[in-house]
Coordinates of C-alpha atoms and ligand atoms in Angstrom, one line a residue:
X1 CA 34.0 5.8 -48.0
X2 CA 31.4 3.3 -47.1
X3 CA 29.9 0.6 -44.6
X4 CA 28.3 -1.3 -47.1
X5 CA 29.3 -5.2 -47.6
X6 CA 31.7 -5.8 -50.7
X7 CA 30.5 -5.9 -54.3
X8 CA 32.5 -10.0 -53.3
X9 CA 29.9 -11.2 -51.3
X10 CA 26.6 -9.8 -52.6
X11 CA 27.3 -12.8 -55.4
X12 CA 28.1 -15.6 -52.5
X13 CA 25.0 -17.3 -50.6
X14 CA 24.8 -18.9 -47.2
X15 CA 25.8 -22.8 -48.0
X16 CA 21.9 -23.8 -48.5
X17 CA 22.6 -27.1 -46.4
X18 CA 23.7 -25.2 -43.3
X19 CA 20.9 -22.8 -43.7
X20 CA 18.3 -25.4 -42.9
X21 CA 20.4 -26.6 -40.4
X22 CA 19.5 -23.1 -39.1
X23 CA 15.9 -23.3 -39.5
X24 CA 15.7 -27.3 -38.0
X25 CA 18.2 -25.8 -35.2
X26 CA 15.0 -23.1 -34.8
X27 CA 12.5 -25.4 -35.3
X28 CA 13.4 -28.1 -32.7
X29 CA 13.9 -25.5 -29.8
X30 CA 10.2 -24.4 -30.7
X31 CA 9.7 -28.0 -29.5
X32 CA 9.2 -29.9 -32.5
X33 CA 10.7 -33.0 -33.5
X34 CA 11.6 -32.9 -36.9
X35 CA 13.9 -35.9 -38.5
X36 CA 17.2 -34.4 -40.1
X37 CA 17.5 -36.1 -43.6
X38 CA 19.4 -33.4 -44.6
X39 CA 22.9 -33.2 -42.8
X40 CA 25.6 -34.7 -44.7
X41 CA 27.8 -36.4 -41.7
X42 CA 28.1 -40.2 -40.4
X43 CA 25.8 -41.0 -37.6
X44 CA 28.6 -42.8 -36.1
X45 CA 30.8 -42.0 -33.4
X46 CA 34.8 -41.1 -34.5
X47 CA 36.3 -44.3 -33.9
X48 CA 37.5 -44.8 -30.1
X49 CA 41.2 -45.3 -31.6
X50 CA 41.4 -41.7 -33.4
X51 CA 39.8 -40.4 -30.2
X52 CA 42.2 -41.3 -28.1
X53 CA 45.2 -40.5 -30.1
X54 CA 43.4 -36.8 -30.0
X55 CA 43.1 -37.4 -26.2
X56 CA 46.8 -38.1 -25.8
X57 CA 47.8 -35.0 -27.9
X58 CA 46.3 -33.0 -25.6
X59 CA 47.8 -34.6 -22.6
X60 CA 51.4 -34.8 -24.4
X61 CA 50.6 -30.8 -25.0
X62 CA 50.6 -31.1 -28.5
X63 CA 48.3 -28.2 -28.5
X64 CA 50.2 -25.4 -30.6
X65 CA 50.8 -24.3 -34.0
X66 CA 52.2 -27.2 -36.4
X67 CA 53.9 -26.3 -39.7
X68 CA 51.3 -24.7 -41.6
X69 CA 51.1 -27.5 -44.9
X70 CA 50.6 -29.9 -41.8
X71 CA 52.6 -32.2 -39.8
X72 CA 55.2 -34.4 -41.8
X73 CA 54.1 -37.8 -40.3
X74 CA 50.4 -37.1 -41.5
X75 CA 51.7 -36.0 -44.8
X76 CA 53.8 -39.3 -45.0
X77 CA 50.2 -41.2 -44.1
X78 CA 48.6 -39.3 -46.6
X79 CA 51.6 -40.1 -49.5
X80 CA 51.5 -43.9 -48.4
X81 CA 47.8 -44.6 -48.5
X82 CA 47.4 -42.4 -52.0
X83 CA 50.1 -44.9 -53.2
X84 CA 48.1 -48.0 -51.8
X85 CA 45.1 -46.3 -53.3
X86 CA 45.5 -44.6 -56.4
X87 CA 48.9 -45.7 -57.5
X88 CA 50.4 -42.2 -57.2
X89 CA 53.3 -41.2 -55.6
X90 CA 53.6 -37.9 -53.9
X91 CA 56.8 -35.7 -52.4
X92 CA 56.4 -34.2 -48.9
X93 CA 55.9 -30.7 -51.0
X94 CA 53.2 -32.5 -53.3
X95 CA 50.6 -32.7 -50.3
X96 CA 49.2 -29.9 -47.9
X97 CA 46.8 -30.4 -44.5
X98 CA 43.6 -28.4 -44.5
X99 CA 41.2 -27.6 -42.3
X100 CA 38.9 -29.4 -43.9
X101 CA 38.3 -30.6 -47.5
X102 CA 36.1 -27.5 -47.5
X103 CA 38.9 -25.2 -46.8
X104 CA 41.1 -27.8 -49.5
X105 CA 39.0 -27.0 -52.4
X106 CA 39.0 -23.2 -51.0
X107 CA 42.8 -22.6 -51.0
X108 CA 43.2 -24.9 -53.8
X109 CA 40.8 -23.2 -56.3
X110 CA 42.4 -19.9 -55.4
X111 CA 45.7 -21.0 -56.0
X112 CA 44.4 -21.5 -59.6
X113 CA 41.9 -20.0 -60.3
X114 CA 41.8 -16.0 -60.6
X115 CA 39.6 -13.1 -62.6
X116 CA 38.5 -14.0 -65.6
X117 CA 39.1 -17.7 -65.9
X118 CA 36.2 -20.3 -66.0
X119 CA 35.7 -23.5 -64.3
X120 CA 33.3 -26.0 -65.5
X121 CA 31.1 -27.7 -62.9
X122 CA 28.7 -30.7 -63.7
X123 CA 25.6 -30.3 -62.1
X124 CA 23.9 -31.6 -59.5
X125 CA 27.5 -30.3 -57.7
X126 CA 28.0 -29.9 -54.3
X127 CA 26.4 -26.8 -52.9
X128 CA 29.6 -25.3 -52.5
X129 CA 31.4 -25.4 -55.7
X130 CA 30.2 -22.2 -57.4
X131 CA 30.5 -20.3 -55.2
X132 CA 33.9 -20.9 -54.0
X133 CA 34.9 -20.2 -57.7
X134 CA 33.1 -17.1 -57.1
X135 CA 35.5 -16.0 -54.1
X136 CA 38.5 -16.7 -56.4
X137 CA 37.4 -14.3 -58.8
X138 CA 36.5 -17.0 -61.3
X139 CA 33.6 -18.0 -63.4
X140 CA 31.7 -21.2 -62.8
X141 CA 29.9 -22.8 -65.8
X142 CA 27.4 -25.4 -65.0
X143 CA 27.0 -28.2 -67.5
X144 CA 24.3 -30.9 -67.0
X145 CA 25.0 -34.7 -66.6
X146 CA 23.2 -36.8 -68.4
X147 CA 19.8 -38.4 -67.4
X148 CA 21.5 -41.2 -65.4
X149 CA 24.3 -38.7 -63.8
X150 CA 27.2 -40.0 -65.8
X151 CA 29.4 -37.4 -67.4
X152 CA 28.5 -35.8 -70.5
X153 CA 31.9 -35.5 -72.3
X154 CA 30.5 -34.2 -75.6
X155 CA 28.6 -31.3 -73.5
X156 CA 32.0 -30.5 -71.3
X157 CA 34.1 -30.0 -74.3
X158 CA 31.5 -28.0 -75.8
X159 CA 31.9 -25.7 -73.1
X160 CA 35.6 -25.4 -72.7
X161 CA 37.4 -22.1 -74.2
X162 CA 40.4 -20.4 -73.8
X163 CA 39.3 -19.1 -70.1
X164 CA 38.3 -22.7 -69.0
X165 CA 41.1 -23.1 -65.8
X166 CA 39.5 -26.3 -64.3
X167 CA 36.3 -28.7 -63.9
X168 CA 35.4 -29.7 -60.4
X169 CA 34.1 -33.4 -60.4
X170 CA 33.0 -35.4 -57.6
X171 CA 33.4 -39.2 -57.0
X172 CA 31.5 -40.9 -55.5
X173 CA 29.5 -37.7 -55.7
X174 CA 27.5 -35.7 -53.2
X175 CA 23.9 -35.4 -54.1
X176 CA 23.4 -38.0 -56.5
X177 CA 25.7 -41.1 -55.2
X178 CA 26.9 -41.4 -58.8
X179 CA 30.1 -43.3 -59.2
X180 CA 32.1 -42.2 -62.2
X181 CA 33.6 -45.3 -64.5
X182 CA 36.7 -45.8 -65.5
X183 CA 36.2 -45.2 -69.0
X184 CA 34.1 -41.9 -68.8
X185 CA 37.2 -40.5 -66.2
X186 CA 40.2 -41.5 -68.6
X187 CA 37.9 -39.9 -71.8
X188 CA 37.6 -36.7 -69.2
X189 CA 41.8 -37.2 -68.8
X190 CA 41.9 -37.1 -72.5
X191 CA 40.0 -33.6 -72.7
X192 CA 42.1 -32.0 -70.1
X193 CA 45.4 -32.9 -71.4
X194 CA 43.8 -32.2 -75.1
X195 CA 42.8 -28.9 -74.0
X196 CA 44.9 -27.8 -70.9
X197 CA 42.7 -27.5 -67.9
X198 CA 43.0 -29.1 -64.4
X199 CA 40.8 -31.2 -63.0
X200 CA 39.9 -30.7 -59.1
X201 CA 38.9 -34.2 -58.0
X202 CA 36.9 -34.0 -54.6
X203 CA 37.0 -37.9 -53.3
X204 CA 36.0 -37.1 -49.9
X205 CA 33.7 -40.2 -50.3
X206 CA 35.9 -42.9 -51.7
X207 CA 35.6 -45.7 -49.1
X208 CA 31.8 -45.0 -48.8
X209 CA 31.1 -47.4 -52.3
X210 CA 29.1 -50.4 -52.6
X211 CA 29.1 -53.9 -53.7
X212 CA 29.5 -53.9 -57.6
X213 CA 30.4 -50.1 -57.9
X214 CA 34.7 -49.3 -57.8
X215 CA 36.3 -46.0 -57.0
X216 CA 38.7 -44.9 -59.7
X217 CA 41.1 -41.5 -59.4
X218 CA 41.2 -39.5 -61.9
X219 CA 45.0 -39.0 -60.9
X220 CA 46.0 -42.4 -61.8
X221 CA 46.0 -42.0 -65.6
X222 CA 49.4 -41.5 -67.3
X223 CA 50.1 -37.6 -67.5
X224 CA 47.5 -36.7 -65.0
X225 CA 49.4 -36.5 -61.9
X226 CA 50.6 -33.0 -62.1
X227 CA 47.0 -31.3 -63.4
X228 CA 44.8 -33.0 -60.8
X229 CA 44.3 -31.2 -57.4
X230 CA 43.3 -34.3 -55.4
X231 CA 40.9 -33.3 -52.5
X232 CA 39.9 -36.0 -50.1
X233 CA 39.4 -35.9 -46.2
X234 CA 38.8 -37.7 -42.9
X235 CA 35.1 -36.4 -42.1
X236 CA 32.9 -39.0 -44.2
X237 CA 35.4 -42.0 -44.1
X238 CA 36.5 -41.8 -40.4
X239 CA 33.0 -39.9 -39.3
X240 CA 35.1 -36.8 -38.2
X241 CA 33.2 -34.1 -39.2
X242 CA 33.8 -32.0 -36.3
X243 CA 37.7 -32.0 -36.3
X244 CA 37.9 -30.1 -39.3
X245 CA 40.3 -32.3 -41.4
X246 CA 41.3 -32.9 -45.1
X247 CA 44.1 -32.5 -47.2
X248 CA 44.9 -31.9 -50.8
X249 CA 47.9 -33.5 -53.2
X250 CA 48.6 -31.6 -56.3
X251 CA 51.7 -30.2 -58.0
X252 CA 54.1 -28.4 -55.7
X253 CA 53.7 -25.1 -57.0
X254 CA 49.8 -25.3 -56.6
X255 CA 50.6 -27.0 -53.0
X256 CA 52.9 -23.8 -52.1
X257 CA 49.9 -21.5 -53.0
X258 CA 47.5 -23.6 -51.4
X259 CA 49.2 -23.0 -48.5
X260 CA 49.3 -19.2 -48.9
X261 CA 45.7 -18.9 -48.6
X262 CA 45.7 -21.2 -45.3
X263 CA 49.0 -19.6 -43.7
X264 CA 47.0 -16.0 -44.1
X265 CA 43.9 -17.3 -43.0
X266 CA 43.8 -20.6 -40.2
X267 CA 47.4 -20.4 -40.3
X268 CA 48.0 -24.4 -39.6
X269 CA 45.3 -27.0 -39.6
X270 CA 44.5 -27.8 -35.4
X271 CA 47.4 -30.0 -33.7
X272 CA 44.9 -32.7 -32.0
X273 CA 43.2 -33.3 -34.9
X274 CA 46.3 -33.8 -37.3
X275 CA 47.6 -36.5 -34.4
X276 CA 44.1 -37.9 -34.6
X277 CA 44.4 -38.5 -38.7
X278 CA 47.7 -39.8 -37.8
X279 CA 46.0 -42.8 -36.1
X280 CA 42.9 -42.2 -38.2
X281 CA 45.2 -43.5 -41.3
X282 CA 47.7 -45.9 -39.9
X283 CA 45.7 -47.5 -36.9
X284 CA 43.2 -50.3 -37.7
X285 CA 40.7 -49.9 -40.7
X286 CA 38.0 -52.0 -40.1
X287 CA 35.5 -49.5 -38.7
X288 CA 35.7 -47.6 -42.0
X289 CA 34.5 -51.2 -43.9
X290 CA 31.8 -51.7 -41.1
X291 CA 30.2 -48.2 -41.8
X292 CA 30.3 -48.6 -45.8
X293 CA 28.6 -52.1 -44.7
X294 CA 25.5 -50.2 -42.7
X295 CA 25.6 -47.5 -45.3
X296 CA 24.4 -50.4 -47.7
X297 CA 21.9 -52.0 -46.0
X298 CA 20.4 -48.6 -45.2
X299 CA 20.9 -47.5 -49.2
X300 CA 19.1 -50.9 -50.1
X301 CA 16.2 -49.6 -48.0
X302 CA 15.7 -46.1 -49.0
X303 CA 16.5 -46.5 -52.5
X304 CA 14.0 -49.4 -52.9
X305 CA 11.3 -47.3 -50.4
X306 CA 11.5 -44.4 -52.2
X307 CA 10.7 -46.2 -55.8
X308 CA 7.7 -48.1 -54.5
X309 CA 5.9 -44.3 -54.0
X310 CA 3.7 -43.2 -56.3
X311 CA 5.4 -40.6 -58.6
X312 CA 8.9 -40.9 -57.0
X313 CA 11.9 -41.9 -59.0
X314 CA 15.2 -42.4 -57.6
X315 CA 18.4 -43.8 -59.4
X316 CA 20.2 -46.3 -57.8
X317 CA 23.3 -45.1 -55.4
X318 CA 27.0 -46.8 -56.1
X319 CA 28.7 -44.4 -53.4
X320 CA 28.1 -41.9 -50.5
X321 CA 24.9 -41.5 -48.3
X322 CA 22.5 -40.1 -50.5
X323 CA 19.0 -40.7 -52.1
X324 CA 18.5 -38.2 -55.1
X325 CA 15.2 -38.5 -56.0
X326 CA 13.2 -36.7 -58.8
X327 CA 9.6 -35.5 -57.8
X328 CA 8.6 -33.6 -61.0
X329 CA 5.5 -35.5 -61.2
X330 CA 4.4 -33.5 -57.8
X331 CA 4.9 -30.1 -59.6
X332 CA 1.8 -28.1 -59.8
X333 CA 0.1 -30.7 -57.3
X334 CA -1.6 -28.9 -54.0
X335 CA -1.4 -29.8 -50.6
X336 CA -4.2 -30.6 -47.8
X337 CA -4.2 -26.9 -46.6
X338 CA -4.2 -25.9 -50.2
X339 CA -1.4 -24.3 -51.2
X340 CA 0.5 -25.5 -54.7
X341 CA 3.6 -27.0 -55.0
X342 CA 5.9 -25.6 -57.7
X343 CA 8.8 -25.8 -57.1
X344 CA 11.1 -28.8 -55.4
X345 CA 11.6 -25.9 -52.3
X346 CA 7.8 -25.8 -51.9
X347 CA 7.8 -29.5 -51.8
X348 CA 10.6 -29.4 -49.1
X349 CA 8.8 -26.6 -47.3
X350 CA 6.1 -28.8 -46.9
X351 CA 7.6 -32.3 -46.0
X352 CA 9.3 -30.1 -43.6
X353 CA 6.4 -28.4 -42.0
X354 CA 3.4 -31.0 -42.2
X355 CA 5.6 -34.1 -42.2
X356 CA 8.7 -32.5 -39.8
X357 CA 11.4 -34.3 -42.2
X358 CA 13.6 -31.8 -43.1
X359 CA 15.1 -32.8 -46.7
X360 CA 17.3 -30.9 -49.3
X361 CA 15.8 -29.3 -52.1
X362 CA 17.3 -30.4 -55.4
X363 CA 18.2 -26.5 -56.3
X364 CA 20.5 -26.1 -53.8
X365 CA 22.6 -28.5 -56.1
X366 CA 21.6 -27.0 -59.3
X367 CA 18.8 -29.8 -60.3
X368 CA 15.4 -28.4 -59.7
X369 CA 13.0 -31.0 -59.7
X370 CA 14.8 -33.6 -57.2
X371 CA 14.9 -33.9 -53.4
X372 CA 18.3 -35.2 -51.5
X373 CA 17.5 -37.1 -48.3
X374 CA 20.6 -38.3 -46.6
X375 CA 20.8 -41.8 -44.9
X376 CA 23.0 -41.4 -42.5
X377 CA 20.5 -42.0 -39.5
X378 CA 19.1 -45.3 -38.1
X379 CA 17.3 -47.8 -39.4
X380 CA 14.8 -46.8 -37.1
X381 CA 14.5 -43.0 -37.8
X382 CA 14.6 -44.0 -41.6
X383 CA 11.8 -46.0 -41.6
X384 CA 9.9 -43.4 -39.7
X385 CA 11.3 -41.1 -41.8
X386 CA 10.4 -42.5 -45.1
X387 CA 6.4 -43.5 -43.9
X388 CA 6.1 -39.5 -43.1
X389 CA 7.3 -38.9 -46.2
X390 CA 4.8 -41.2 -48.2
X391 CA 2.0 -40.1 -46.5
X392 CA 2.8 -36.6 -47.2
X393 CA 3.0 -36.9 -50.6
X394 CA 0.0 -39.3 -50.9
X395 CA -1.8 -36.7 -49.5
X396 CA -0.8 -34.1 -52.1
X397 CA -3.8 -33.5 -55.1
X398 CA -3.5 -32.6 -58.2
Ligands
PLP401 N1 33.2 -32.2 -50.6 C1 32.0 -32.8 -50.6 C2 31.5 -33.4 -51.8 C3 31.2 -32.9 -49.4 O1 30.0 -33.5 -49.4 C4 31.7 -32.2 -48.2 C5 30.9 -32.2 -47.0 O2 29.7 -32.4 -47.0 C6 32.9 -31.6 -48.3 C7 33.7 -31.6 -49.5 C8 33.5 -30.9 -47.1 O3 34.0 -31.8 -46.2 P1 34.9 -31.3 -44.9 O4 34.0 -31.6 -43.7 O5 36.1 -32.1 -44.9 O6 35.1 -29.9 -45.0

């Protein structure tokens, strides 16, 4: 017998991004401002049409348990805009409601993934990736992109074997802002069908893209329907964070175990929200255009702010709300008070205690050396944001 946690979890972190939320949370009722550049939601409001359709499910008492893969009339919503969208036509059974695109790539991964297999993961990934291979029992194996963040196909089917169950990509992709091409996606197609994995496509950023960049699925290439487990969500794209919604479309037997997981753990995705995503798909669109369009004028900004510092290089963004930027040149510099900088932690330690901006450190995606900042604040708060930022690091010495 013992109280002692499992052998599970002494191999799973707290997500690093809500662990600063933590200390900022801390840190603010201390009475400091600080500027959060590190949360990764919308600054907007959820548009006033979703709202009220949430509104009016709770007034129609529409406020119990649904059926736990979600209600049918989102599911049809979710099936007619991944046609629209991708191309690709799901049954009823071919798409589940989480809650969340979290919880998605949770129960999805599980239904797949078990002891012993591996799961390739490009890195910078997502904070949570790894570790929610860890929790199914699985293996992740990180493979670097290449310098500019594409792919590197050659390195990915180096690292496949007999274990290898699945690689986890991201499009547009959360840190970087990469946007896969067309060409590097159908090559990665090729590789799974050539060596029989899935692919677990997280597109929870699809409509936040800009000019010149185009989102591709990796589900639309002939043969590739049944192995991709296509995650994607209403958080980012209708600024719903909070109502704990996304879904996943896959085959039906990885949609029936999907499910599993969710009907023994939330049991059913929440009522009001699922009539909000209703609306949130078939009402009007155009608030989901205006925020890319803000998103743009704000990544034209950052991107170009954060280049004209001295010894910051940042790649330009195609897609989601974040600046990655790469800071190496700042390793082993010291700061005013005198302490040294070594790592990219250290650096985000101190922008966040001299220069109260708090800012992700490239580790927590697997890229030492960088900084995410996301942009998903006003104009305003960026600009002060970004000055406190180049003064702080035009104070640091070598
Ligand atoms: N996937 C990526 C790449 C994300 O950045 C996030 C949230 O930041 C999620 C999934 C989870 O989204 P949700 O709020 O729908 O759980």
């Amino acid at each position: 017998m013992s109280t002692e946690l499992s052998t599970r979890m002494k191999n799973i972190s707290m997500s690093a991004t809500s662990a600063l939320f933590a200390r900022v949370d801390e840190m603010r009722r201390s009475g400091i401002d600080i500027i959060s550049l590190n949360v990764g939601e919308p600054d907007f409001p959820t548009p006033d049409n979703i709202k009220d359709a949430g509104i009016k499910a709770i007034k129609d008492d529409f406020t119990k348990y649904t059926s736990g893969n979600g209600i049918a009339s989102l599911r049809e919503a979710i099936i007619k805009k991944t046609e629209q969208d991708n191309g690709v036509s799901y049954a009823l059974d071919e798409v589940a409601v989480m809650t969340g695109a979290k919880q998605a790539l949770a129960a999805a991964i599980m239904a797949v993934v078990g002891d012993g297999d591996e799961v390739i993961i490009p890195i910078p990934c997502y904070v949570s990736y790894p570790d929610i291979v860890r929790l199914a029992g699985g293996t992740p194996i990180l493979v670097d992109r290449k310098e500019d963040f594409s792919l590197d196909l050659e390195a990915i089917s180096d690292a496949c074997n007999e274990h290898t169950k699945a690689i986890i990509i991201c499009t547009p992709d959360n840190p970087t802002g990469t946007v896969y091409k067309e060409d590097e996606l159908r090559q990665l197609a090729e590789l799974s069908k050539e060596r029989d994995f899935f692919v677990v496509s997280d597109e929870i950023y699809e409509k936040i893209i800009y000019s010149g960049s185009r989102h591709c699925s990796i589900s639309s290439f002939p043969g590739m329907k049944d192995r991709t487990i296509l995650v994607n969500g209403f958080s980012k794209t209708y600024s719903m964070t909070g109502w704990r919604m996304g879904y996943v479309c896959a085959r039906k037997d990885v949609i029936a175990a999907a499910v599993k997981v969710q009907s023994q753990t939330t049991t059913t995705p929440p009522s009001i929200s699922q009539a909000a995503s209703v609306e949130a798909l078939t009402g009007p669109q155009e608030s989901v255009g205006a925020m890319a369009k803000e998103f743009e004028g704000r990544r034209d900004f950052v991107v170009e702010k954060l280049n004209s510092i001295r010894g910051v290089k940042c790649n330009n963004v195609e897609g989601a709300f974040y600046a990655f930027f790469d800071i190496k040149s700042f390793i082993g510099y010291r700061t005013p008070t005198g302490e040294q900088i070594n790592t990219d932690t250290d650096l985000c330690a101190y922008l966040l205690n001299s220069c109260h901006v708090a800012a992700m450190p490239g580790s927590a995606y697997f890229a030492p050396g960088y900084v995410r900042i996301s942009f998903a604040s006003s104009m305003e708060v960026l600009k002060k944001a970004l000055d406190s930022i180049e003064v702080g690091l035009n104070a640091l010495k070598c």
